[in-house]
XYZ file of C-alpha atoms in Angstrom:
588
model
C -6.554 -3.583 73.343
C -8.919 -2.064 70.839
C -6.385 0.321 70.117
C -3.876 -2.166 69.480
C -6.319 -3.937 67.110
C -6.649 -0.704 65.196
C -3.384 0.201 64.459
C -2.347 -3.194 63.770
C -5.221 -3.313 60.921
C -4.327 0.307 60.070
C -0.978 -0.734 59.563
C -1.736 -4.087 57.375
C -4.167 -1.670 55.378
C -1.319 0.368 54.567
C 0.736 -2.677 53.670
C -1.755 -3.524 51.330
C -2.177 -0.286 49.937
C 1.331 -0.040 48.885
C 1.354 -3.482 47.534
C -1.062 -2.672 45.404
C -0.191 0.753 44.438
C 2.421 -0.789 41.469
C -1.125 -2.388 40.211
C -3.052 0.497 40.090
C -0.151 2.519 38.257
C 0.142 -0.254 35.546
C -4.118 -0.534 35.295
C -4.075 3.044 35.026
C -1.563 3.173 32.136
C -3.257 0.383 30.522
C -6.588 2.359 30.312
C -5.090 6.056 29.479
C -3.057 4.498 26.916
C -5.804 2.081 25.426
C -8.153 4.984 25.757
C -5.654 7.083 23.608
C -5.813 4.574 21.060
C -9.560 4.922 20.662
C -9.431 8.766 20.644
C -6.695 8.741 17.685
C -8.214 5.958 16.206
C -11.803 7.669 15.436
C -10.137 10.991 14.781
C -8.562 9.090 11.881
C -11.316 7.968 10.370
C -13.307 11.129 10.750
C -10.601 13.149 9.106
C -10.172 10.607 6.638
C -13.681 9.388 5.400
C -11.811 7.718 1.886
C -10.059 5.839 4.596
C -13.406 4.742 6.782
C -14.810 3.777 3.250
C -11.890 1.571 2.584
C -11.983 -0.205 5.508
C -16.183 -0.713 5.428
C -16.923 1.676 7.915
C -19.885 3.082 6.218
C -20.521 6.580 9.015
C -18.308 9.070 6.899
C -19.457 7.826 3.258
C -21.195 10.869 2.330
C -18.492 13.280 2.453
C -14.952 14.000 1.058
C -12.001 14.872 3.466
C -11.485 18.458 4.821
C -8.335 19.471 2.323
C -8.273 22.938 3.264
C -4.864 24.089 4.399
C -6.243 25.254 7.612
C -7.844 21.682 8.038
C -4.592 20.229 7.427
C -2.487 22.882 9.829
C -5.193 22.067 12.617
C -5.010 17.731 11.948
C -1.093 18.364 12.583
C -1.434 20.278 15.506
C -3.633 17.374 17.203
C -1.065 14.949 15.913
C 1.224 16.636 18.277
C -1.431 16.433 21.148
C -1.801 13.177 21.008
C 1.728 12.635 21.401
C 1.760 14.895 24.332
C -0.636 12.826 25.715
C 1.227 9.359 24.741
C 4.489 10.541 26.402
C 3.044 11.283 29.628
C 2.435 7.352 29.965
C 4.825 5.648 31.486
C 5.966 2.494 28.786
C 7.155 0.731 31.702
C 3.674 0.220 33.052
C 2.732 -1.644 29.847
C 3.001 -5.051 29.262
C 2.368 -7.978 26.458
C 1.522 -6.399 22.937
C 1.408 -2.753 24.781
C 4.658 -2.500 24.615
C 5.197 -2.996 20.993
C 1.906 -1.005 20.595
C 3.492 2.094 22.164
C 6.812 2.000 20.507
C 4.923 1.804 17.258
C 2.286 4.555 18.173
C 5.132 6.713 19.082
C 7.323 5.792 15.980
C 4.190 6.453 14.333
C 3.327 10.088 15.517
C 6.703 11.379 15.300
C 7.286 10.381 11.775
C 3.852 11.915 10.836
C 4.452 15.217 12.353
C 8.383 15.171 11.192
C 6.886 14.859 7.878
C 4.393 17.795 7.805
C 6.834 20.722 7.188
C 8.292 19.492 4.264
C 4.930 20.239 2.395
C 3.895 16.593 0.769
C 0.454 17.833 1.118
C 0.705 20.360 -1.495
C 1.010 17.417 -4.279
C -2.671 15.841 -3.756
C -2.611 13.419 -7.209
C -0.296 11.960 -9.381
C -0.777 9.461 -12.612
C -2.188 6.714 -10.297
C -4.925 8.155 -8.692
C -6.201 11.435 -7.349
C -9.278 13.905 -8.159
C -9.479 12.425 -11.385
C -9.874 8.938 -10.334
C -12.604 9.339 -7.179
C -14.957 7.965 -9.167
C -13.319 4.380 -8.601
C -14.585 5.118 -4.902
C -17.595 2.434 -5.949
C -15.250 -0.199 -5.908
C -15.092 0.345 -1.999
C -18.520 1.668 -1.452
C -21.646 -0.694 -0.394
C -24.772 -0.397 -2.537
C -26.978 -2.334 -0.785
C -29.532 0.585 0.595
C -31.187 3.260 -0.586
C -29.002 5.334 1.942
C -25.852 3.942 0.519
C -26.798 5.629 -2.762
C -27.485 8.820 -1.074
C -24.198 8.587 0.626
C -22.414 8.770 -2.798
C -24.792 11.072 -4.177
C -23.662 13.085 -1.268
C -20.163 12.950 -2.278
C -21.213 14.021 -5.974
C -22.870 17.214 -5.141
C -20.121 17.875 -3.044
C -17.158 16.965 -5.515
C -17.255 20.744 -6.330
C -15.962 21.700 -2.992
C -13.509 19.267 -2.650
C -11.974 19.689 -5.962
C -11.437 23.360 -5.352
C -9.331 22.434 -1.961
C -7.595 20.090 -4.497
C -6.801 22.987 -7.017
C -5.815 25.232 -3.970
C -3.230 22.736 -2.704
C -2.111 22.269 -5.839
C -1.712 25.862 -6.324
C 0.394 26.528 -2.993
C 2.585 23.984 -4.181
C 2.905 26.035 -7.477
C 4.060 29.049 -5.097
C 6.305 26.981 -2.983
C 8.037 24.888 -5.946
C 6.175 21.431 -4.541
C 5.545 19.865 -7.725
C 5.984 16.662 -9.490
C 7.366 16.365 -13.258
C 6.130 16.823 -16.281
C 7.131 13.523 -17.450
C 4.486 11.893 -15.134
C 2.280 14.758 -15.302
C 1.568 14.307 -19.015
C -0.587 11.256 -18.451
C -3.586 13.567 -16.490
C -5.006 15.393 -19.437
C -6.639 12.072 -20.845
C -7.616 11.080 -17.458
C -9.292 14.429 -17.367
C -10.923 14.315 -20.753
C -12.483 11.149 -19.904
C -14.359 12.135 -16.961
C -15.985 15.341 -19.569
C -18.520 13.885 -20.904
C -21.948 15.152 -23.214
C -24.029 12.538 -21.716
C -24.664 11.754 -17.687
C -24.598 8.009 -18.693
C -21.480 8.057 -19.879
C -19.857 9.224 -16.920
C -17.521 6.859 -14.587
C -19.681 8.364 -11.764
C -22.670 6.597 -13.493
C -21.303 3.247 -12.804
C -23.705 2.880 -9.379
C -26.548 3.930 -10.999
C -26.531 1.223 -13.720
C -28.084 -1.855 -11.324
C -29.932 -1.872 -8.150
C -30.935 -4.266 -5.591
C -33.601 -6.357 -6.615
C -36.056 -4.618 -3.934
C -35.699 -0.997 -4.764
C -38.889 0.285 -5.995
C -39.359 1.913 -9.561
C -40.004 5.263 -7.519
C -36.675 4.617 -5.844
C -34.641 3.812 -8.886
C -35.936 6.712 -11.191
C -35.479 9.671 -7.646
C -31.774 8.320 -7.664
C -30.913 8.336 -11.363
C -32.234 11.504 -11.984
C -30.725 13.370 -9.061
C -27.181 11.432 -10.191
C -28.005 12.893 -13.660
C -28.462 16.519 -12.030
C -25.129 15.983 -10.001
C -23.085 14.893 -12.883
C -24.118 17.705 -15.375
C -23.954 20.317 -12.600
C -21.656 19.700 -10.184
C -19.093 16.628 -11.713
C -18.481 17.687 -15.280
C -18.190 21.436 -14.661
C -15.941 20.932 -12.164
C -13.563 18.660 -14.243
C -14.018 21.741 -16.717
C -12.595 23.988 -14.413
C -9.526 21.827 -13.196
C -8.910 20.916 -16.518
C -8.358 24.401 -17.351
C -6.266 24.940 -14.285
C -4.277 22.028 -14.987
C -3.162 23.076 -17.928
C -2.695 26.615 -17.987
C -1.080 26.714 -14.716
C 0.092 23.169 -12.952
C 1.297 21.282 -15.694
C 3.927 24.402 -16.619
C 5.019 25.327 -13.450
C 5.968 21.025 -12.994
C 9.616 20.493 -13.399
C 11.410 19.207 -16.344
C 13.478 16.738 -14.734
C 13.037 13.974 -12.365
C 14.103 13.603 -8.753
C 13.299 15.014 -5.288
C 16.725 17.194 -5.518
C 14.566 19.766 -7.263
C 12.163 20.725 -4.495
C 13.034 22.875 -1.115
C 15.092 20.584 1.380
C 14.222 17.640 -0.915
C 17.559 15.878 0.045
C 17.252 15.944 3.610
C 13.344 14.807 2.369
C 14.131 11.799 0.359
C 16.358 10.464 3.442
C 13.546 10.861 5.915
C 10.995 9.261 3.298
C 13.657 6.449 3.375
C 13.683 5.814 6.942
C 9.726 5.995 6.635
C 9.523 3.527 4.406
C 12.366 1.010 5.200
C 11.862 1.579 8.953
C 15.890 1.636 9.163
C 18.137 4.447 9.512
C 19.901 3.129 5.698
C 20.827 6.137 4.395
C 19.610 6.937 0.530
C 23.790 5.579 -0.826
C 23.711 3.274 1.699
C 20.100 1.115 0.116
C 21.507 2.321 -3.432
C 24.712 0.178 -2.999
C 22.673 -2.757 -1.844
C 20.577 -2.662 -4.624
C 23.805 -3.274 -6.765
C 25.245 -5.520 -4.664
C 21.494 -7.144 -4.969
C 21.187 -6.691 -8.836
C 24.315 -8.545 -9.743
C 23.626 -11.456 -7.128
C 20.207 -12.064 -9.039
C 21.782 -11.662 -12.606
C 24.276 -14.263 -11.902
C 21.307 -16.769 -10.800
C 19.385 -15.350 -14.145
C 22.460 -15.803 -16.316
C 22.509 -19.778 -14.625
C 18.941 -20.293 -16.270
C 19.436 -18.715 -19.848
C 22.386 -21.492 -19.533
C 19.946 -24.650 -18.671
C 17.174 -23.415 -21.219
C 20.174 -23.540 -23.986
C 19.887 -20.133 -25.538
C 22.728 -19.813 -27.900
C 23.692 -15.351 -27.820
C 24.135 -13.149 -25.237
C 21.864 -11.969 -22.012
C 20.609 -9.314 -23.673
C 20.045 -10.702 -26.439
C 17.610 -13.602 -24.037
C 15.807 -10.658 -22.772
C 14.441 -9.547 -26.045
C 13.685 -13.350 -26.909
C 11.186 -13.395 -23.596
C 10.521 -10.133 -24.510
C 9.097 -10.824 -28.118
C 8.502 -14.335 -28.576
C 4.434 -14.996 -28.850
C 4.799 -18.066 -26.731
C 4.937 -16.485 -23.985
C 2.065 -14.595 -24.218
C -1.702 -14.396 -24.486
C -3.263 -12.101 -27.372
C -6.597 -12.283 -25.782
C -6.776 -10.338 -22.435
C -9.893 -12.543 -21.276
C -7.303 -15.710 -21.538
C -5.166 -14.039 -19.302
C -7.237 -13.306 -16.883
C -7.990 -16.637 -17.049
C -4.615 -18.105 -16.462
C -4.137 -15.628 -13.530
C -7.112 -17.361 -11.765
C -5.959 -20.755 -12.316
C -2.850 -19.846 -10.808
C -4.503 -18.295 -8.022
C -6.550 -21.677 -7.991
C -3.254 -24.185 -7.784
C -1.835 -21.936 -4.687
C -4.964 -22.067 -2.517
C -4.986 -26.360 -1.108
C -1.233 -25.806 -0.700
C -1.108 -23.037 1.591
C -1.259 -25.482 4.605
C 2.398 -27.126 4.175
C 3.702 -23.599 4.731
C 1.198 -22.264 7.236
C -0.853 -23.317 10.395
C -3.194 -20.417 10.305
C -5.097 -18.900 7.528
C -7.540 -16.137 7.356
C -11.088 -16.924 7.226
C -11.404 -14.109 4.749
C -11.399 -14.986 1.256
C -10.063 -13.131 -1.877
C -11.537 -12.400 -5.503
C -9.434 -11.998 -8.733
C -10.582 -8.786 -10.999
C -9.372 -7.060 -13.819
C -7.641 -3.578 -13.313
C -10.041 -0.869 -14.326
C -10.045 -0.004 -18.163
C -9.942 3.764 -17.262
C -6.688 3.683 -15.099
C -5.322 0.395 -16.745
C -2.954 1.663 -19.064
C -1.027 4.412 -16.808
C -0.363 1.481 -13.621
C 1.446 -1.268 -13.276
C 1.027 -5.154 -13.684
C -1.083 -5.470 -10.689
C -2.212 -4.458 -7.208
C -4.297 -5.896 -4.233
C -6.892 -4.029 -2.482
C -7.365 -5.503 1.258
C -11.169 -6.440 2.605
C -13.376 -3.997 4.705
C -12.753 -4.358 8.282
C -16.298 -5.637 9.074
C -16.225 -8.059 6.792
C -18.648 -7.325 3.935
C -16.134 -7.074 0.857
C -13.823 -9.729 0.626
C -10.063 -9.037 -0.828
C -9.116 -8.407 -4.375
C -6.328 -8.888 -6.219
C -6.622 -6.805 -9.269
C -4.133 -7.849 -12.002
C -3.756 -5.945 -15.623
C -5.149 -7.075 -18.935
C -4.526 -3.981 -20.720
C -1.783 -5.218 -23.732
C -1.698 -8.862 -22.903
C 0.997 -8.907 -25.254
C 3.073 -7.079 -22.393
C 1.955 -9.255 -19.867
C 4.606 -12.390 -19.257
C 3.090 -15.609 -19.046
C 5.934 -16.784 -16.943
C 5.628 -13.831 -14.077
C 2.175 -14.988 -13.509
C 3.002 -17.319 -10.554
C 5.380 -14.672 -9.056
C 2.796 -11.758 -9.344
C 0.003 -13.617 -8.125
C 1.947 -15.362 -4.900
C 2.909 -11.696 -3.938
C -0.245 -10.184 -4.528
C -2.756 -12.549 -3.695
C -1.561 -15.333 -1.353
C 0.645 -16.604 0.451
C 1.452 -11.975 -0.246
C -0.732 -9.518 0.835
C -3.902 -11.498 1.212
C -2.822 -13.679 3.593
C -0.577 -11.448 5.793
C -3.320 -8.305 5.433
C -6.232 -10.431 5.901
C -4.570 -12.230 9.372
C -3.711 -9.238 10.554
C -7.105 -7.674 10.666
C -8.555 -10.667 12.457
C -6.095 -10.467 15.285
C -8.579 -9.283 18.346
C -5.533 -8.843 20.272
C -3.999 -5.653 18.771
C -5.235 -2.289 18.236
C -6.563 -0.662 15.165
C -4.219 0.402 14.034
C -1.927 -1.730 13.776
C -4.836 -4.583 12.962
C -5.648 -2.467 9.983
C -2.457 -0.593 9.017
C 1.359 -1.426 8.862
C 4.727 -0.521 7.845
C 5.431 -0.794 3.675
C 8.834 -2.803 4.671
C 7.312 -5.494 6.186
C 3.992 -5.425 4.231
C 5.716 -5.377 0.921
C 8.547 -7.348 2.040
C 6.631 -10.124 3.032
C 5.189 -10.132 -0.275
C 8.321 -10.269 -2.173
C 9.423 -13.089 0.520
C 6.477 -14.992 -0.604
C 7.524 -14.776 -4.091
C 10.209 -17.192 -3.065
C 7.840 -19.801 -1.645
C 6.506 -20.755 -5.129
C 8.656 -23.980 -4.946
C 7.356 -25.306 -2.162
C 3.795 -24.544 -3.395
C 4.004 -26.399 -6.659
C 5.091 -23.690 -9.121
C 7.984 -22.719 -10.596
C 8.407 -26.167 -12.138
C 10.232 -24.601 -15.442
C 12.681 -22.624 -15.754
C 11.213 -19.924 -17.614
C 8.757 -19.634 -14.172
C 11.821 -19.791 -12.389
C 13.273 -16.755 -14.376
C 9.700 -14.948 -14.139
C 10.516 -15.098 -10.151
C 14.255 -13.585 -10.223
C 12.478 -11.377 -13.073
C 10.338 -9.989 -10.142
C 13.493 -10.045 -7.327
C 15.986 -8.167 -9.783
C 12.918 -5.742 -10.425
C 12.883 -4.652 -6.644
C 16.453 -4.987 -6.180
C 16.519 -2.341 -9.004
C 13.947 -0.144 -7.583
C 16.670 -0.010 -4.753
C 19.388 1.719 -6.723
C 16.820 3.519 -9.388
C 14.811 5.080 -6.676
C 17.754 6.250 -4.806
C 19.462 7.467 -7.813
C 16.682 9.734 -9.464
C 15.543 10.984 -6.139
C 19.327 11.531 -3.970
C 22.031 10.875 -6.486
C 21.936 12.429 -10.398
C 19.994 9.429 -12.332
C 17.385 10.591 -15.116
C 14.803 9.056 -15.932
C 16.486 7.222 -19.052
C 19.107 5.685 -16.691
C 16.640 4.427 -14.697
C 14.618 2.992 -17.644
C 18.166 1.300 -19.181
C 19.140 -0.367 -15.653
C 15.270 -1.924 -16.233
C 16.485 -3.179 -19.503
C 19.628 -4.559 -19.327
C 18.910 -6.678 -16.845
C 14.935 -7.690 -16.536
C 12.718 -9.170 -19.430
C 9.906 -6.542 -18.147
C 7.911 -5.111 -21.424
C 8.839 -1.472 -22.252
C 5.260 -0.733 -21.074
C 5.624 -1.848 -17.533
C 8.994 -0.683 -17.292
C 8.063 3.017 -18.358
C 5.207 2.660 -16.108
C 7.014 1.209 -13.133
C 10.160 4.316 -13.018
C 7.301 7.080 -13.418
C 6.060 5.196 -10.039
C 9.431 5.646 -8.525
C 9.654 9.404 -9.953
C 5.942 9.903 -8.305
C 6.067 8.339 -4.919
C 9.759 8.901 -3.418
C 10.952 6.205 -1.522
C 7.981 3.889 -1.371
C 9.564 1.224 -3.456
C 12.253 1.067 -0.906
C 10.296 -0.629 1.019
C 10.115 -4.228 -0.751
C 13.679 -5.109 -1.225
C 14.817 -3.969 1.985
C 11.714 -5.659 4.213
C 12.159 -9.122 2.013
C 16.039 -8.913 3.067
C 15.366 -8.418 6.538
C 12.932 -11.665 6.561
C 14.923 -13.658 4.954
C 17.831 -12.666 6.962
C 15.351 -13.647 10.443
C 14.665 -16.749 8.903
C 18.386 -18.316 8.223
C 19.521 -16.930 11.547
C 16.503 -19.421 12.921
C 17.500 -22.412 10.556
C 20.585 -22.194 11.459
C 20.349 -21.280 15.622
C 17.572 -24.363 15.521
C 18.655 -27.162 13.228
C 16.541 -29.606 12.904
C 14.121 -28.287 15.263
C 13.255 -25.469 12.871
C 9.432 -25.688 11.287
C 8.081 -23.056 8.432
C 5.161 -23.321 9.981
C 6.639 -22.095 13.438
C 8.229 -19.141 11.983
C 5.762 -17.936 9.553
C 3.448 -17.942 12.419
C 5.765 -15.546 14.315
C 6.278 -13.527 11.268
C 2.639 -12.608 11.327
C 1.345 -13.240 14.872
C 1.606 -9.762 15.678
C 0.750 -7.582 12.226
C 2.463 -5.830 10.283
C 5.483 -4.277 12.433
C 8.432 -2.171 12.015
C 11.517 -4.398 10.875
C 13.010 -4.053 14.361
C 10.221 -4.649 16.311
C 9.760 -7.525 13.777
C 13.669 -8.643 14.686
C 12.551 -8.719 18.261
C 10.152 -11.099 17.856
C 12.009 -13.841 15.654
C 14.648 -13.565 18.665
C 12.105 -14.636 21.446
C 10.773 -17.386 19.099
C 13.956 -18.820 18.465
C 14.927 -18.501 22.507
C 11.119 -20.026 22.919
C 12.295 -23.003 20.619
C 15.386 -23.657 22.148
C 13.892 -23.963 25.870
């Protein structure tokens, strides 16, 4: 009888066991891959301290990242370990945002380590930022402690190092024909020169060293100046000495005459993966080029409707160079501007809630674009807020030549940049306890930057756009990325120049000559980025007529903007995946 007893528990026990094996094998999963996350997740910030610092983790902010080419050869190699590791999980064990957080991971890997051969790497700076610009680190830095200061002093005394890694990358690219062009190249002299200076004070690294916290002691304050003095006259002007002379003897040179991607090793077979990087499609480089003209006469019609109910009397063109030139349309005093961008900013913000039923708790600042980078970037950018929460967003728009700067693009700029743009979607995103890190506090450029060219279009329904000259500032802005499209694609794959590129601009935008110039050396400097906008925005606005039309009247803004962002910023298919369960959700 006892016997019985036992076997007949033994047996149950084994039941049970198998039962529960399927558990085990998903908890498992769940806690390699999660665990995986983690691992990549700190590497990432180690290796990239100007990363950590952006996002306001403050453990790395005393040192530069490792730019050695053995460094780099060694952060590819664990790139492919961890997606060794990532492929022995089995997806099927995952479930809820796991699964998207795998297929991204993966997508995210792959691309990364695809990309490595092609030699990017050996083309560390361009005309928006670089070695010559670090000093603008103290926009992202905390200076709240004495060890704060020391953290950036850190960096100064060490600039030497880093900057010689620079030059040596730089050089290899020299070797291997990795440059950029001279046409964009010609705007780093002057951002050398400035950071040469005869006097420590006078140096953009100075900038932290002008105020203190109201505790510091005298001691304090007079032991940091002075060893920022001894770190800019030994270590940060020297150095810029040296590159300087590098630069020009031997970079600038050896940088090609012409523009496009066609001029470097494999650069065709390049440009098309940097498409799919970007776009998150398969679009090949002529198939996004002959959107972007289907795209740029679509909009030109629409402009063409508006130049006919303001009244002008000529031709397009000639309506261009009336926005273009007329002083009505713009402020001669750059503080004025600025001004009018924050009102803007100022109408937007009670209105958000007819289009959205959650808003970040984060709030966002308005600045003006740094005098020493000002005039070689564009109209205006947004930098997102540190992950822990101590520096809010900023949405930094340019005052340099308000002459140049459109009154009536204003509310278009500022609802991309700012909110219901890249505040709102980068900010959500980051409080979303639900995802992992990197997807919290990353993204894809398609959906990022085509959700704020989407939300360019919401202006309406937000209280602008109640002229038609703001009206024509918004297609000015939607025919500006729909050229980017073809412009892009035609410098970098097809056999545009530069000029072409700059003519397309003015034929059919009122965009100043400044911006315009500025914007195509953009294009010529980061290949395929600015694929990213037009494409993403299409996609969204695609997802959302599809779910007008599939729910009728039972279709809400609110609803779909909410499961537009509920999940970060994703890859447009993942993102086409999860329109299609919302509808299906809406329809039950």
């Amino acid at each position: 009888m006892v016997t019985k007893i036992y076997r007949s528990n033994l047996i149950v026990g084994l039941l049970l066991s198998l039962c529960l094996l399927p558990q085990i094998a998903q908890a498992d999963a769940t806690e390699d891959f999660h665990q995986l996350l983690d691992d990549h997740w700190e590497w990432n910030l180690k290796t990239n301290p100007l990363k950590a610092t952006y996002l306001g983790d403050k453990r790395y902010n005393d040192r530069w990242p490792d730019l050695s080419l053995d460094a780099l050869e060694k952060n590819n190699e664990q790139l492919k370990a961890y997606l060794k590791q990532l492929k022995a999980i089995d997806p099927s064990q995952l479930e809820g945002e796991d699964v998207i957080s795998y297929q991204l991971f993966e997508r995210k890997l792959s691309m990364e380590i695809e990309g490595f051969p092609f030699g990017w790497h050996f083309v560390p700076l361009d005309q928006r930022g670089g070695l010559q610009t670090e000093n603008e680190q103290v926009e992202q830095l905390p200076f709240e402690t004495v060890k704060d200061y020391e953290n950036w002093l850190a960096r100064m005394e060490s600039f030497d190092v880093y900057a010689d890694q620079t030059t040596a990358l730089m050089q290899a690219g020299v070797d291997r024909g990795i440059v950029h062009s001279k046409v964009i190249m010609n705007r780093l002299p002057a951002q050398i020169r400035r950071q040469i200076v005869d006097e420590p004070e006078k140096s953009l690294f100075w900038k932290a060293f002008q105020t203190f916290p109201k505790d510091f002691t005298q001691e304090e304050r007079d032991q940091l100046q002075a060893r920022a003095r001894k770190a800019i006259q030994t270590v940060i002007v020297p150095t810029f000495e040296e590159f300087e002379r590098f630069f020009l003897e031997t970079y600038y040179p050896a940088c090609f005459d012409e523009v496009g991607f066609k001029q470097i090793p494999n650069g065709q077979e390049f440009y098309a993966y940097r498409a799919r990087l970007y776009t998150t499609t398969d679009l090949t480089p002529q198939e996004i080029h002959d959107i972007g003209l289907s795209e740029v006469r679509r909009i030109r019609q629409e402009m063409e409707a508006i130049m006919k109910e303001v009244e002008f009397e000529g031709s397009f063109g000639e309506f261009l160079e009336y926005l273009r030139t007329d002083p009505k349309f713009y402020y001669e005093d750059p503080n004025e501007l600025f001004q009018a961008v924050e009102a803007v900013c100022k109408r937007i913000d009670p209105q958000l809630v007819k289009l959205f039923k959650t808003l970040p708790r984060m709030p966002y600042g308005v600045r003006p674009i740094p005098e020493s980078i000002a005039p070689d970037t564009t109209a205006a950018y947004y930098m997102g807020p540190a992950a822990d929460g101590t520096r809010a967003g900023n949405y930094y728009f340019n005052t340099y030549k308000p002459d140049q700067r459109p009154i009536y693009t204003i509310e278009a700029l500022s609802l991309h940049e700012a909110v219901p743009g890249h505040h709102l979607q980068i900010a959500l995103a980051m409080e979303l306890d639900d995802i992992p890190a990197f997807r919290r506090l990353g993204g894809y450029t398609a959906f990022i930057e085509g959700w704020g060219l989407y939300s360019e279009s919401l202006g309406s329904d937000l209280g602008l756009y109640q002229d038609p000259y703001s009206r024509f500032g918004q297609l000015t802005y939607e025919m500006w990325r729909a050229i980017r499209l073809v412009v892009d694609t035609g410098m970098h794959s097809l056999d545009w120049t530069r000029d072409d590129a700059i003519q397309l601009f003015v034929e059919n935008t009122a965009k100043s000559r400044l911006d315009i110039e500025n914007e195509v050396d953009r294009y010529i400097a980061w290949p395929g980025q600015a694929l990213a906008y037009k494409i993403g925005e299409l996609k969204i606005q695609e997802l959302r007529k599809r779910a007008e039309t599939q729910l009728g009247d039972n279709f809400d803004i609110r609803d779909f903007h909410e499961a537009v962002l509920s999940h970060g910023a994703v890859t447009l298919d993942v993102l086409e995946g999860q329109i299609e369960n919302y509808i299906a959700s809406k329809k039950k």
